[in-house]
Coordinates of C-alpha atoms in Angstrom, one line a residue:
M1 CA -0.1 0.1 0.0
T2 CA 2.6 2.2 0.7
E3 CA 4.4 1.8 -2.3
M4 CA 1.4 3.2 -4.0
R5 CA 2.1 6.2 -2.7
I6 CA 5.7 6.5 -3.9
E7 CA 4.2 6.0 -7.9
P8 CA 3.4 9.8 -8.3
F9 CA 7.2 10.6 -7.7
G10 CA 8.6 7.5 -9.4
D11 CA 10.1 9.8 -12.4
Q12 CA 11.8 11.6 -9.7
V13 CA 13.2 9.1 -7.7
L14 CA 14.4 7.0 -10.8
A15 CA 16.2 10.3 -11.9
W16 CA 18.0 10.7 -8.3
H17 CA 18.7 7.1 -8.4
A18 CA 20.6 7.4 -11.7
Q19 CA 22.4 10.1 -10.4
G20 CA 23.6 8.2 -7.6
V21 CA 21.7 9.6 -4.8
E22 CA 21.7 7.2 -2.2
G23 CA 18.2 5.6 -0.8
Q24 CA 18.3 7.7 2.5
A25 CA 19.0 10.8 1.0
I26 CA 16.2 9.9 -2.2
W27 CA 13.6 9.8 0.9
Q28 CA 14.8 12.8 2.6
L29 CA 14.2 14.7 -0.5
L30 CA 10.9 13.4 -0.8
V31 CA 10.2 14.4 2.9
E32 CA 11.1 18.0 2.2
Q33 CA 10.1 18.8 -1.3
H34 CA 7.1 16.6 -1.4
G35 CA 5.5 16.2 2.0
F36 CA 6.0 12.1 1.4
G37 CA 4.6 10.3 4.5
G38 CA 5.7 7.0 3.5
S39 CA 8.8 4.8 5.3
Y40 CA 12.1 4.4 4.2
S41 CA 11.5 0.7 3.8
S42 CA 8.8 1.3 1.2
L43 CA 11.3 3.4 -0.6
K44 CA 13.6 0.5 -1.0
R45 CA 11.0 -1.8 -1.7
F46 CA 10.2 0.4 -4.8
L47 CA 13.9 0.5 -5.7
R48 CA 14.6 -2.9 -5.7
R49 CA 11.5 -3.5 -7.8
V50 CA 11.7 -1.0 -10.6
A51 CA 15.7 -0.9 -10.4
P52 CA 16.9 -4.2 -9.6
P53 CA 21.1 -4.2 -8.3
T54 CA 23.4 -5.8 -10.8
P55 CA 24.9 -8.4 -9.2
R56 CA 28.8 -8.4 -9.3
A57 CA 30.3 -11.8 -10.3
T58 CA 33.7 -12.7 -8.8
L59 CA 36.1 -15.3 -9.3
R60 CA 38.4 -17.3 -6.4
L61 CA 41.7 -17.8 -7.4
E62 CA 43.7 -20.5 -6.1
V63 CA 47.3 -20.9 -6.5
D64 CA 50.1 -23.6 -6.4
P65 CA 51.7 -24.6 -3.0
G66 CA 54.4 -21.9 -2.0
E67 CA 53.6 -19.7 -4.8
E68 CA 51.6 -16.6 -2.6
A69 CA 51.0 -15.6 1.1
Q70 CA 48.9 -12.5 1.9
V71 CA 49.4 -10.1 4.7
D72 CA 47.2 -7.6 6.6
F73 CA 47.1 -5.6 9.7
G74 CA 43.7 -5.2 12.1
F75 CA 42.7 -3.7 15.3
G76 CA 43.3 -6.3 18.3
G77 CA 42.1 -4.3 21.3
L78 CA 43.7 -2.9 24.0
F79 CA 46.7 -4.6 25.7
R80 CA 48.9 -3.6 28.6
D81 CA 52.2 -2.7 27.7
P82 CA 54.7 -3.9 30.4
E83 CA 57.3 -1.4 29.3
R84 CA 55.4 1.5 30.0
D85 CA 52.7 0.1 32.2
R86 CA 49.6 1.3 31.0
R87 CA 47.4 -0.4 28.2
R88 CA 47.7 0.8 24.5
R89 CA 46.1 0.0 21.0
A90 CA 47.4 -3.2 19.6
W91 CA 47.4 -4.4 16.1
A92 CA 47.3 -8.3 14.9
F93 CA 49.5 -9.2 12.1
V94 CA 48.4 -12.5 10.0
M95 CA 50.0 -13.9 7.0
T96 CA 48.0 -16.6 5.2
L97 CA 49.6 -19.1 2.7
S98 CA 47.2 -18.9 0.2
C99 CA 47.2 -23.0 -0.7
S100 CA 47.1 -24.5 2.6
R101 CA 45.4 -21.3 4.6
H102 CA 48.3 -21.9 7.0
Q103 CA 48.6 -19.0 8.8
Y104 CA 51.1 -16.8 11.2
A105 CA 49.7 -14.2 13.8
E106 CA 51.4 -11.9 16.3
L107 CA 50.4 -8.8 18.0
V108 CA 52.3 -5.7 18.1
F109 CA 51.9 -1.9 19.6
D110 CA 53.0 -0.4 16.3
Q111 CA 53.3 -0.5 12.4
S112 CA 56.5 0.7 11.8
V113 CA 58.9 -0.2 9.3
A114 CA 61.2 -2.2 11.7
T115 CA 58.3 -4.2 12.8
W116 CA 56.6 -4.6 9.3
L117 CA 59.9 -6.2 8.5
R118 CA 60.4 -8.2 11.9
L119 CA 57.3 -9.8 11.5
H120 CA 58.0 -11.1 8.2
R121 CA 60.9 -12.5 9.0
A122 CA 59.3 -14.4 12.3
A123 CA 56.7 -15.7 9.6
F124 CA 59.0 -17.2 7.5
E125 CA 60.7 -18.7 10.2
F126 CA 57.5 -19.9 11.4
F127 CA 56.5 -21.4 8.1
G128 CA 60.2 -22.4 7.4
G129 CA 60.5 -20.7 4.1
V130 CA 59.7 -18.2 1.8
P131 CA 56.7 -18.2 -0.7
R132 CA 57.5 -16.6 -4.2
R133 CA 55.0 -13.7 -3.9
V134 CA 53.6 -11.7 -1.2
V135 CA 50.5 -9.7 -1.4
L136 CA 49.9 -7.1 0.7
D137 CA 47.7 -3.6 1.1
N138 CA 49.3 -0.4 0.3
L139 CA 50.4 0.6 4.1
R140 CA 52.7 2.9 4.4
A141 CA 55.5 0.4 6.4
A142 CA 55.6 -1.5 2.7
I143 CA 54.3 1.1 -0.1
V144 CA 55.3 4.7 -0.1
H145 CA 53.1 5.7 -2.9
A146 CA 50.1 3.9 -4.0
A147 CA 49.3 3.7 -7.8
L148 CA 47.2 1.6 -10.1
Y149 CA 50.2 0.0 -12.3
D150 CA 53.7 1.6 -10.8
P151 CA 53.4 1.8 -7.0
E152 CA 56.6 3.0 -5.3
V153 CA 58.0 0.7 -2.7
Q154 CA 59.1 1.7 0.7
R155 CA 63.6 1.0 0.2
S156 CA 63.9 -1.1 3.3
Y157 CA 61.2 -3.6 2.4
R158 CA 62.4 -3.7 -1.0
E159 CA 65.8 -5.1 0.0
F160 CA 64.5 -7.2 2.4
A161 CA 62.3 -8.9 -0.5
E162 CA 65.7 -8.9 -2.8
A163 CA 67.4 -10.8 0.4
Y164 CA 64.6 -13.2 0.9
G165 CA 63.8 -13.5 -2.7
F166 CA 60.2 -13.1 -3.1
L167 CA 58.1 -10.9 -5.0
I168 CA 56.2 -7.7 -3.6
A169 CA 52.7 -7.5 -5.1
P170 CA 50.4 -4.4 -3.8
C171 CA 47.1 -4.5 -4.4
R172 CA 45.3 -1.9 -6.3
P173 CA 44.5 1.2 -4.1
R174 CA 40.9 0.4 -2.2
T175 CA 40.5 -3.1 -3.4
P176 CA 41.0 -4.8 0.3
Q177 CA 39.0 -8.0 -1.6
H178 CA 42.6 -8.8 -3.7
K179 CA 43.6 -10.1 -0.5
G180 CA 40.4 -12.2 0.7
K181 CA 42.0 -15.1 2.0
V182 CA 43.8 -12.7 4.8
E183 CA 41.1 -10.2 4.8
Q184 CA 38.2 -12.7 5.8
G185 CA 40.0 -15.9 7.0
G186 CA 42.7 -14.2 8.6
V187 CA 42.7 -10.9 10.5
H188 CA 38.6 -11.0 10.8
Y189 CA 39.0 -14.7 12.0
V190 CA 41.8 -13.8 14.6
K191 CA 39.7 -11.1 15.9
R192 CA 36.3 -13.2 16.0
N193 CA 37.9 -16.2 17.8
A194 CA 41.2 -16.1 18.9
L195 CA 40.7 -12.5 20.6
A196 CA 37.3 -11.9 21.2
G197 CA 35.7 -12.6 24.8
R198 CA 39.1 -13.3 26.4
D199 CA 41.3 -11.2 28.6
F200 CA 45.2 -11.0 28.8
R201 CA 47.7 -9.8 31.3
D202 CA 49.8 -8.0 28.6
L203 CA 50.7 -8.4 25.3
P204 CA 53.4 -11.4 25.8
D205 CA 50.5 -13.3 27.2
G206 CA 48.1 -12.4 24.1
N207 CA 51.1 -13.6 21.9
R208 CA 51.7 -16.8 23.8
H209 CA 48.0 -17.5 23.3
L210 CA 47.7 -16.5 19.5
L211 CA 50.9 -18.8 18.9
R212 CA 48.9 -21.6 20.3
W213 CA 45.6 -20.9 18.8
V214 CA 47.3 -20.8 15.2
V215 CA 48.4 -24.2 15.4
E216 CA 45.8 -25.9 17.7
T217 CA 42.4 -24.2 16.8
A218 CA 42.9 -22.4 13.2
G219 CA 45.2 -25.0 12.1
R220 CA 43.5 -28.1 12.9
R221 CA 39.9 -27.2 11.9
V222 CA 38.2 -28.2 8.5
H223 CA 38.6 -24.8 6.2
G224 CA 35.3 -23.6 5.0
T225 CA 36.6 -23.2 1.5
I226 CA 39.0 -25.9 0.8
K227 CA 37.4 -28.4 2.9
Q228 CA 40.2 -29.6 4.2
I229 CA 42.7 -29.0 7.5
P230 CA 45.1 -26.4 7.1
L231 CA 48.2 -27.8 9.2
E232 CA 47.6 -31.1 7.1
V233 CA 48.0 -29.5 3.9
F234 CA 51.0 -27.1 4.6
D235 CA 53.0 -30.3 6.2
H236 CA 52.2 -32.7 3.2
V237 CA 52.0 -30.5 0.3
E238 CA 53.0 -26.8 0.8
R239 CA 56.2 -26.9 3.2
A240 CA 58.4 -28.5 0.6
A241 CA 57.3 -26.1 -1.9
L242 CA 58.7 -23.2 -0.6
Q243 CA 61.8 -21.4 -1.0
P244 CA 64.2 -21.9 1.6
L245 CA 65.5 -19.4 4.2
P246 CA 69.1 -17.6 3.5
V247 CA 72.0 -19.4 5.1
T248 CA 72.5 -16.4 7.3
P249 CA 69.3 -14.3 8.9
W250 CA 68.7 -11.1 7.2
E251 CA 70.2 -7.7 9.5
L252 CA 67.0 -5.7 9.8
T253 CA 67.6 -2.5 7.7
E254 CA 66.2 1.0 8.0
W255 CA 66.3 3.6 5.6
K256 CA 65.6 7.3 5.7
R257 CA 66.1 10.6 4.1
A258 CA 67.9 13.0 6.1
K259 CA 69.7 16.3 5.1
L260 CA 73.4 17.2 5.7
H261 CA 73.3 20.5 7.8
P262 CA 75.8 23.4 7.5
D263 CA 77.7 21.6 10.3
C264 CA 78.1 18.7 7.8
H265 CA 76.3 16.1 10.0
V266 CA 73.0 14.6 9.4
V267 CA 70.4 13.5 12.4
F268 CA 69.4 10.1 12.6
A269 CA 67.6 8.3 15.6
G270 CA 68.8 11.2 17.9
A271 CA 72.4 11.0 16.8
Y272 CA 74.7 12.8 14.3
Y273 CA 76.7 11.5 11.5
S274 CA 79.3 13.5 9.5
G275 CA 79.2 13.5 5.4
P276 CA 81.2 15.4 2.9
H277 CA 81.2 18.9 3.2
R278 CA 80.6 18.9 -0.7
L279 CA 76.9 17.7 0.0
I280 CA 75.8 20.2 2.6
G281 CA 72.1 20.7 2.3
Q282 CA 71.2 18.3 -0.1
R283 CA 69.0 15.3 1.1
L284 CA 71.2 12.0 1.9
W285 CA 69.9 8.3 2.4
V286 CA 70.7 6.9 5.7
R287 CA 71.1 3.2 5.9
A288 CA 70.9 2.2 9.3
T289 CA 71.3 -1.4 11.0
D290 CA 71.9 -2.6 14.8
L291 CA 75.7 -1.7 14.2
K292 CA 76.4 1.0 11.4
V293 CA 75.2 3.6 9.8
E294 CA 75.7 4.4 5.9
L295 CA 75.1 7.6 3.9
Y296 CA 74.5 7.5 0.3
Q297 CA 73.9 9.9 -2.1
D298 CA 71.4 8.4 -4.5
Y299 CA 73.2 4.9 -4.9
I300 CA 76.7 6.0 -4.0
L301 CA 78.3 5.5 -0.7
V302 CA 79.6 8.4 0.8
A303 CA 80.2 7.7 4.7
T304 CA 80.3 5.0 6.8
H305 CA 80.2 4.9 10.6
R306 CA 79.5 2.8 13.9
R307 CA 75.8 3.1 15.4
A308 CA 75.8 5.6 17.8
R309 CA 73.4 5.9 20.8
P310 CA 70.6 9.0 20.7
A311 CA 71.7 12.0 22.0
S312 CA 75.5 11.2 21.8
G313 CA 76.9 12.3 18.6
A314 CA 80.4 12.8 19.7
P315 CA 81.7 9.8 17.8
H316 CA 81.3 11.1 14.4
R317 CA 82.2 14.5 15.2
P318 CA 85.3 16.0 13.4
L319 CA 88.4 15.7 15.7
A320 CA 88.7 19.3 15.9
A321 CA 85.3 19.7 17.7
R322 CA 86.1 16.8 20.0
Q323 CA 86.7 17.5 23.8
G324 CA 89.7 15.5 25.0
P325 CA 93.7 15.3 24.8
L326 CA 95.1 16.5 21.8
P327 CA 98.1 14.8 20.6
H328 CA 101.0 17.2 20.8
A329 CA 103.1 16.3 24.2
N330 CA 104.7 19.9 24.5
A331 CA 102.7 22.1 27.0
D332 CA 103.4 25.4 25.7
V333 CA 101.6 24.0 22.5
V334 CA 98.7 22.3 24.5
S335 CA 98.1 25.4 26.7
H336 CA 98.1 27.9 23.8
A337 CA 95.8 25.5 21.5
R338 CA 93.2 25.6 24.4
G339 CA 93.5 28.9 25.4
G340 CA 94.7 28.2 28.7
D341 CA 97.2 30.0 31.2
R342 CA 100.6 28.5 30.2
P343 CA 102.5 30.0 33.5
R344 CA 100.3 28.3 35.8
L345 CA 100.8 25.0 33.3
W346 CA 104.1 25.2 33.4
R347 CA 104.4 25.2 37.5
L348 CA 102.2 22.1 37.8
H349 CA 105.0 20.8 35.2
R350 CA 107.7 21.6 37.3
A351 CA 105.9 20.5 40.5
F352 CA 105.1 16.9 38.7
A353 CA 108.7 16.7 37.8
R354 CA 110.1 17.4 41.4
R355 CA 108.6 14.3 42.4
S356 CA 109.9 11.9 39.9
P357 CA 112.8 9.8 40.8
S358 CA 115.2 11.8 39.3
G359 CA 114.1 15.1 41.0
S360 CA 115.2 17.0 38.0
A361 CA 112.8 19.4 36.4
P362 CA 113.1 20.0 32.7
Q363 CA 114.2 23.4 31.2
R364 CA 111.5 25.4 30.3
P365 CA 111.4 25.7 26.3
R366 CA 111.4 29.3 24.9
H367 CA 109.6 28.3 21.6
P368 CA 107.0 25.2 21.2
A369 CA 108.8 22.0 19.9
P370 CA 108.2 21.2 16.6
G371 CA 105.6 18.3 16.0
P372 CA 102.8 17.1 13.9
P373 CA 99.6 19.4 13.2
L374 CA 96.7 19.2 15.5
H375 CA 94.4 18.0 12.4
P376 CA 94.7 17.7 8.7
H377 CA 93.0 21.0 8.0
S378 CA 94.7 22.9 10.8
V379 CA 98.3 23.4 8.6
G380 CA 99.1 26.8 7.7
R381 CA 96.8 28.3 10.4
R382 CA 96.8 29.5 13.9
L383 CA 95.9 26.8 16.8
C384 CA 93.8 29.1 18.3
P385 CA 91.6 31.6 16.5
G386 CA 91.6 33.9 19.7
P387 CA 94.0 36.7 20.3
R388 CA 97.3 36.0 21.0
R389 CA 98.5 35.8 25.0
R390 CA 101.3 38.0 26.0
R391 CA 103.7 36.3 28.6
V392 CA 103.6 37.1 32.2
S393 CA 106.6 37.3 34.6
L394 CA 105.4 35.9 38.0
P395 CA 107.3 37.0 41.1
H396 CA 109.4 34.6 43.3
R397 CA 109.2 34.0 46.7
E398 CA 111.6 35.6 49.3
D399 CA 113.0 32.1 50.6
D400 CA 113.4 30.6 47.0
P401 CA 116.9 30.1 46.1
R402 CA 116.4 30.4 42.5
A403 CA 115.5 34.2 43.0
G404 CA 118.0 36.6 42.1
P405 CA 119.5 39.2 44.0

């Protein structure tokens, strides 16, 4: 009966529908402009009858054993962080093998590049091998710029893929259905089955439960699509088809762009690293591992340093800018280079000599002894840029036998 009340406005409703106006908006326009008194449900029934939706056909793709894995992140809930002693948002990382549907899952507090690479390495070690292709979403830890045909891959992830020998296959933008095996049977299944309705002491406790659940529950169920047990398919078919792991584990590497400042240093992770002065003002690539940091101009290596701790850039500053003993042994040269008081330093030197076994003090030189320059760049210039210091004669004590008449 209520659908009959829409018939007078049928042409207008179909015109709005052809323009892409949603059903809720069409009903609101009918109420505001024409005083329509019917319900929104009657409008939906009218649209289904006169303009039925076109069903979309989908194709389910099955791949060969060891050919593909799909990865994704999903919100996992709030977990206690034992390091910060507070509850934080956690994310569930899931990697699903497309043939057997066997999967690896882990909870983390961030989606950084370092975490993304560590999770991949942990998943490959859990499976005991590497798939030939990894299908992923366009998250920033892996894809710098999402595009339809030529996405830009994050540099650290690209180096990781080259080391393990797999192909990076990002989905098209806004097409999560292209990785449906991990979207529905992975992340959603973990959230609905493994995590729902359970309380965990902290994040490590949740990960211990998740690792047991992957093997004992998810791995031993009869999968709804392939109608087989994922762990049995993996053990009998897919495990042997995976590529072998590298002989030596890949060292986690982080790439970052950093500007070389006028003091010839870049700042990375709170520490300072020097670079060539000819590149001042340019943005260099910083490649960092746990032990060393390398600076690149595009693909050319220009500097290498040991990894420094945050806020301790002194090990990589130029020699002339450091604090510490200078390489000259002559007291006058050392005092003059540091801008100190030479007579006072000389008296300390003589007092130290009186305590020596020989008891004889060395003669005070009138001029600095020759020696190597303080720094390769200090040749031909003064050691101290300040004003020259005048020599001052100090009075002697009356009982000093060395004092003159």
